XYZ file of C-alpha atoms in Angstrom:
368
model
C 12.651 -19.734 2.051
C 11.130 -18.492 -1.208
C 7.451 -18.167 -0.232
C 8.271 -17.152 3.340
C 10.825 -14.549 2.266
C 9.440 -11.375 3.888
C 10.704 -9.079 1.124
C 8.275 -8.156 -1.696
C 8.560 -10.472 -4.693
C 9.559 -9.222 -8.147
C 9.241 -12.459 -10.181
C 6.053 -14.393 -10.794
C 7.841 -17.675 -10.065
C 8.459 -16.487 -6.481
C 4.867 -15.440 -5.933
C 2.047 -17.689 -4.777
C -1.170 -17.385 -6.780
C -2.200 -13.829 -7.837
C -2.114 -14.854 -11.519
C -5.460 -13.212 -12.163
C -4.545 -9.953 -10.421
C -1.164 -9.685 -12.173
C -2.745 -10.208 -15.570
C -5.513 -7.735 -14.769
C -3.017 -5.096 -13.678
C -0.824 -5.573 -16.747
C -3.826 -5.400 -19.052
C -5.000 -2.227 -17.346
C -1.599 -0.535 -17.708
C -1.538 -1.386 -21.409
C -4.919 0.271 -21.974
C -5.561 2.827 -19.244
C -3.694 6.012 -18.225
C -4.482 5.635 -14.520
C -4.869 2.405 -12.533
C -5.505 1.986 -8.813
C -4.259 -1.163 -7.064
C -6.181 -1.394 -3.797
C -6.205 -3.711 -0.808
C -5.704 -3.735 2.944
C -2.213 -3.662 4.420
C -0.053 -6.788 3.986
C -2.255 -8.290 1.280
C 0.589 -8.300 -1.298
C 0.098 -5.155 -3.392
C 3.787 -4.290 -3.680
C 4.670 -7.792 -4.880
C 1.890 -7.796 -7.479
C 2.986 -4.350 -8.634
C 6.682 -5.249 -8.924
C 6.022 -8.516 -10.750
C 3.713 -6.712 -13.168
C 6.208 -3.907 -13.827
C 8.965 -6.393 -14.608
C 6.772 -8.474 -16.897
C 5.488 -5.473 -18.872
C 9.014 -4.964 -20.180
C 8.430 -1.209 -20.327
C 10.494 1.515 -18.613
C 9.114 2.364 -15.201
C 9.726 4.730 -12.307
C 8.811 3.200 -8.956
C 8.403 5.396 -5.870
C 7.755 3.909 -2.433
C 6.151 6.895 -0.739
C 6.498 5.324 2.699
C 10.050 6.673 2.627
C 8.585 10.148 3.121
C 7.233 9.160 6.522
C 10.816 9.254 7.819
C 12.132 12.170 5.786
C 9.104 14.422 6.043
C 6.664 15.539 3.398
C 8.524 18.511 1.976
C 9.108 19.253 -1.697
C 12.809 18.550 -1.152
C 12.127 15.120 0.380
C 9.805 14.169 -2.474
C 12.281 15.219 -5.172
C 15.063 13.351 -3.385
C 12.909 10.240 -3.528
C 12.147 10.909 -7.187
C 15.853 11.324 -8.010
C 16.598 7.956 -6.403
C 13.767 6.336 -8.349
C 15.000 7.844 -11.615
C 18.525 6.638 -10.838
C 17.143 3.092 -10.679
C 15.332 3.654 -13.982
C 18.427 5.047 -15.708
C 20.452 2.017 -14.600
C 18.157 -0.133 -16.768
C 17.242 2.304 -19.548
C 20.356 4.397 -20.090
C 18.903 6.339 -23.038
C 16.744 8.223 -20.562
C 19.838 10.166 -19.461
C 19.752 12.496 -22.472
C 16.143 13.448 -21.808
C 16.714 14.161 -18.125
C 19.836 16.217 -18.768
C 17.790 18.640 -20.860
C 15.785 19.678 -17.752
C 17.204 22.719 -16.000
C 18.134 21.740 -12.462
C 18.679 18.041 -13.217
C 22.185 16.605 -13.214
C 23.167 13.090 -14.248
C 26.524 11.764 -13.039
C 27.120 8.328 -14.507
C 23.743 6.751 -13.758
C 23.043 8.853 -10.661
C 20.306 11.447 -11.088
C 20.381 14.520 -8.856
C 18.095 17.533 -8.591
C 19.108 21.085 -7.701
C 16.471 22.054 -5.127
C 17.287 25.752 -5.612
C 16.127 25.679 -9.240
C 12.590 27.091 -9.100
C 11.745 25.968 -12.639
C 12.330 22.325 -11.689
C 8.869 20.771 -11.383
C 7.368 17.317 -11.497
C 5.430 18.319 -14.614
C 8.667 19.044 -16.489
C 10.064 15.665 -15.483
C 6.869 13.919 -16.593
C 6.993 15.687 -19.954
C 10.487 14.316 -20.565
C 9.412 10.835 -19.495
C 6.544 11.111 -21.956
C 8.958 12.058 -24.768
C 11.196 9.136 -23.843
C 8.239 6.762 -23.867
C 7.156 7.954 -27.293
C 10.573 7.896 -28.968
C 12.558 5.186 -27.166
C 10.301 2.713 -25.359
C 9.444 -0.432 -27.285
C 5.920 -0.503 -25.839
C 5.506 3.225 -26.426
C 5.014 4.246 -22.796
C 6.664 4.707 -19.401
C 4.983 3.561 -16.188
C 5.089 5.818 -13.117
C 4.125 3.878 -9.980
C 3.366 5.446 -6.596
C 3.305 2.813 -3.838
C 1.061 3.794 -0.890
C -0.200 6.793 -2.825
C -2.524 8.024 -0.060
C 0.637 9.624 1.346
C 0.425 12.109 -1.525
C -2.249 13.926 0.474
C 0.482 15.121 2.826
C 2.311 16.895 0.023
C -0.695 18.134 -1.939
C -1.451 21.833 -2.296
C 0.042 24.693 -0.380
C 2.965 26.975 -1.089
C 6.018 25.175 -2.394
C 4.222 21.844 -2.674
C 2.789 19.982 -5.628
C -0.937 19.583 -6.283
C -0.871 15.967 -7.397
C -4.489 15.841 -8.481
C -3.841 18.617 -10.999
C -0.564 17.051 -12.122
C -2.228 13.672 -12.698
C -5.099 15.333 -14.562
C -2.624 17.237 -16.774
C -0.693 14.053 -17.520
C -3.897 12.127 -18.193
C -4.995 14.705 -20.779
C -1.663 15.689 -22.347
C 0.936 12.947 -21.868
C -0.371 9.891 -23.739
C 2.883 7.943 -23.365
C 2.674 7.734 -19.582
C 0.816 5.212 -17.454
C 0.248 5.759 -13.744
C -0.301 3.063 -11.132
C -1.240 4.115 -7.593
C -1.406 1.563 -4.791
C -3.219 2.182 -1.530
C -3.621 0.350 1.776
C -5.647 3.153 3.325
C -8.197 2.888 0.553
C -10.639 5.509 1.754
C -7.883 8.062 2.232
C -6.520 7.449 -1.264
C -9.945 7.857 -2.849
C -10.518 11.003 -0.798
C -7.131 12.316 -1.925
C -7.970 11.811 -5.609
C -11.645 12.871 -5.248
C -12.594 11.132 -8.472
C -16.325 11.627 -7.925
C -16.169 15.281 -6.848
C -17.044 17.713 -9.675
C -14.550 20.306 -8.428
C -11.654 17.804 -8.516
C -9.223 18.062 -11.457
C -9.582 14.284 -11.907
C -13.369 14.293 -12.055
C -14.736 12.476 -15.090
C -11.559 10.563 -15.957
C -11.863 6.815 -16.397
C -9.822 4.993 -13.784
C -9.394 1.221 -13.665
C -9.428 -0.345 -10.204
C -7.703 -3.659 -9.431
C -8.481 -5.036 -5.972
C -6.454 -7.544 -3.993
C -8.396 -9.630 -1.499
C -7.029 -11.835 1.246
C -6.611 -15.540 0.487
C -9.493 -17.845 1.305
C -8.988 -20.738 3.718
C -8.007 -23.238 1.006
C -5.380 -20.973 -0.557
C -4.019 -19.917 2.831
C -3.470 -23.511 3.948
C -1.871 -24.385 0.593
C 0.443 -21.365 0.869
C 1.545 -22.387 4.357
C 1.989 -26.028 3.384
C 4.140 -25.197 0.360
C 6.200 -22.671 2.305
C 7.033 -25.187 5.027
C 7.773 -27.844 2.397
C 10.347 -25.504 0.838
C 12.035 -25.419 4.247
C 11.795 -29.231 4.522
C 9.429 -28.967 7.491
C 6.441 -31.245 7.970
C 3.721 -29.317 9.771
C 0.394 -30.840 10.780
C -2.908 -29.652 9.350
C -3.972 -28.624 12.866
C -1.050 -26.200 13.132
C -1.686 -24.802 9.653
C -5.320 -24.252 10.634
C -4.236 -22.534 13.844
C -2.039 -20.080 11.929
C -4.829 -19.386 9.442
C -7.270 -18.669 12.267
C -4.820 -16.134 13.715
C -4.388 -14.109 10.495
C -7.294 -14.999 8.161
C -5.618 -15.165 4.764
C -3.567 -11.954 4.944
C -0.513 -13.086 3.020
C 1.911 -10.728 4.730
C 1.037 -12.225 8.097
C 1.083 -15.782 6.722
C 4.609 -15.074 5.454
C 5.661 -13.485 8.746
C 4.407 -16.446 10.765
C 5.994 -18.988 8.412
C 9.367 -17.237 8.401
C 9.621 -16.858 12.175
C 8.318 -20.353 12.926
C 11.089 -21.776 10.741
C 13.702 -19.638 12.464
C 12.512 -20.274 16.035
C 13.708 -23.909 16.317
C 11.042 -24.440 18.987
C 8.137 -26.867 19.106
C 5.634 -25.754 16.489
C 2.728 -24.965 18.819
C 4.970 -22.954 21.121
C 6.476 -21.149 18.133
C 3.037 -20.144 16.820
C 2.155 -18.567 20.164
C 5.503 -16.783 20.362
C 5.175 -15.387 16.828
C 1.645 -14.219 17.634
C 2.988 -12.099 20.489
C 5.723 -10.651 18.273
C 3.171 -9.819 15.597
C 0.949 -8.115 18.160
C 3.843 -5.827 19.089
C 4.050 -4.744 15.442
C 0.311 -4.159 15.437
C 0.620 -2.111 18.622
C 3.112 0.261 16.989
C 0.798 0.784 14.007
C -2.447 1.156 15.938
C -0.929 3.427 18.590
C -0.323 5.951 15.792
C -4.104 6.159 15.453
C -4.677 6.246 19.212
C -2.432 9.303 19.444
C -5.038 11.212 17.439
C -7.718 10.395 20.003
C -8.108 7.783 22.727
C -11.692 7.370 21.542
C -10.404 5.185 18.695
C -9.191 2.681 21.286
C -12.690 2.319 22.747
C -14.299 2.019 19.296
C -11.908 -0.761 18.255
C -12.336 -2.549 21.565
C -16.105 -2.506 21.131
C -15.924 -3.917 17.602
C -13.377 -6.562 18.660
C -15.843 -7.774 21.303
C -18.499 -8.352 18.657
C -20.375 -5.071 19.045
C -20.854 -4.330 15.372
C -23.703 -1.797 14.981
C -23.368 1.980 15.122
C -25.723 2.274 18.071
C -24.083 -0.568 19.974
C -20.620 0.911 19.492
C -21.854 4.310 20.680
C -23.387 2.825 23.836
C -20.216 0.847 24.634
C -17.885 3.808 24.145
C -20.087 6.067 26.255
C -20.190 3.436 29.024
C -16.400 3.191 29.132
C -15.984 6.967 29.020
C -18.699 7.554 31.598
C -20.234 10.380 29.550
C -22.298 10.846 26.389
C -20.837 11.523 22.937
C -22.461 13.368 20.100
C -23.690 11.222 17.222
C -21.360 13.084 14.850
C -18.337 12.129 16.954
C -19.025 8.391 16.676
C -19.780 8.729 12.972
C -16.511 10.593 12.425
C -14.473 8.039 14.399
C -15.921 5.125 12.431
C -15.525 6.948 9.112
C -11.822 7.556 9.792
C -11.210 3.924 10.780
C -12.907 2.776 7.567
C -10.831 5.235 5.508
C -7.674 3.843 7.117
C -8.854 0.318 6.166
C -8.586 -0.722 9.811
C -12.345 -1.287 9.956
C -14.608 -2.551 7.196
C -18.302 -1.743 6.927
C -20.411 -4.618 5.643
C -24.006 -3.554 5.151
C -24.749 -1.840 8.481
C -22.172 -3.769 10.495
C -18.577 -2.908 11.364
C -15.738 -5.465 11.560
C -11.990 -5.119 12.094
C -10.167 -6.006 8.872
C -7.079 -7.603 10.434
C -7.598 -10.415 12.999
C -4.404 -9.420 14.816
C -5.656 -5.863 15.244
C -8.877 -7.383 16.575
C -6.896 -9.523 19.045
C -4.834 -6.536 20.174
C -8.006 -4.468 20.617
C -9.638 -7.185 22.732
C -6.698 -6.985 25.127
C -6.991 -3.224 25.655
């Protein structure tokens, strides 16, 4: 079940397509201090990142910031995540141990890296300085890659007493640590860009050149080829009509194509029945994700329902939401609701029209 394996891929041979994006990302890391890898959720960013990191053959530190959603966004939780990431790095590049040991508050036991949270002088900047020294003196390519997956989460641990200001840290590293390369991925694209504030003169990162690599969903042809090859790997012959039906449900979002393929294979039911069953299971996942937004305000539910029903203009959405609420809303409220949904990459704005990015979110919203 290679293509339909739900885990992120780490080898190019296990990945379908994405040759252009992998090469673009690798080329950017070789030349640019800071690269953004952007795309909506489930479009394959983590797989492209991991394949690229492995093929660069340079030391890297990979942090999946989604782990902080469970552990909280404290300084302690972040440094625990960093220590685990560095442990993985040390297991492959053992020479890094000597550099880390020289940092007060860092202990290395075998290949396990641990931080002493009570040591006030222990900062991310000190760790980055040592990684920079290691990249200069030990790395064959002359640099170390630091990758933050789902980097918009950094906004939750930016600024404030006892927390790191990541914009300033990235700006410092950009200017002073030439042997580091940073890659930041983001599914909530607007939030990530707002976190970095690259175009805001008061931001520490203002004026720095940043390369952006974007991942788009597969087109119809690639989606059908992906599904066909995935089922062939499982020795299943699936009709073109069924492949088309799956594509229409998820519209080229590779994470959903993989999810559908994997569960259809495991269901042992007639294909058409299995597709419908997997759709309902997928909608339950969508419900969990979207309900997080609804908890902020029930108005989001009405906005998404309006868009899912084909009401795509600002004025039309406002009229629909007001009709369901039975009272008027200020223009600024509707604008703010739509802006947040766009920042979360749940809604896309195309010219003056709004559409829901994920067909399954659209289907869930229609049922509200």
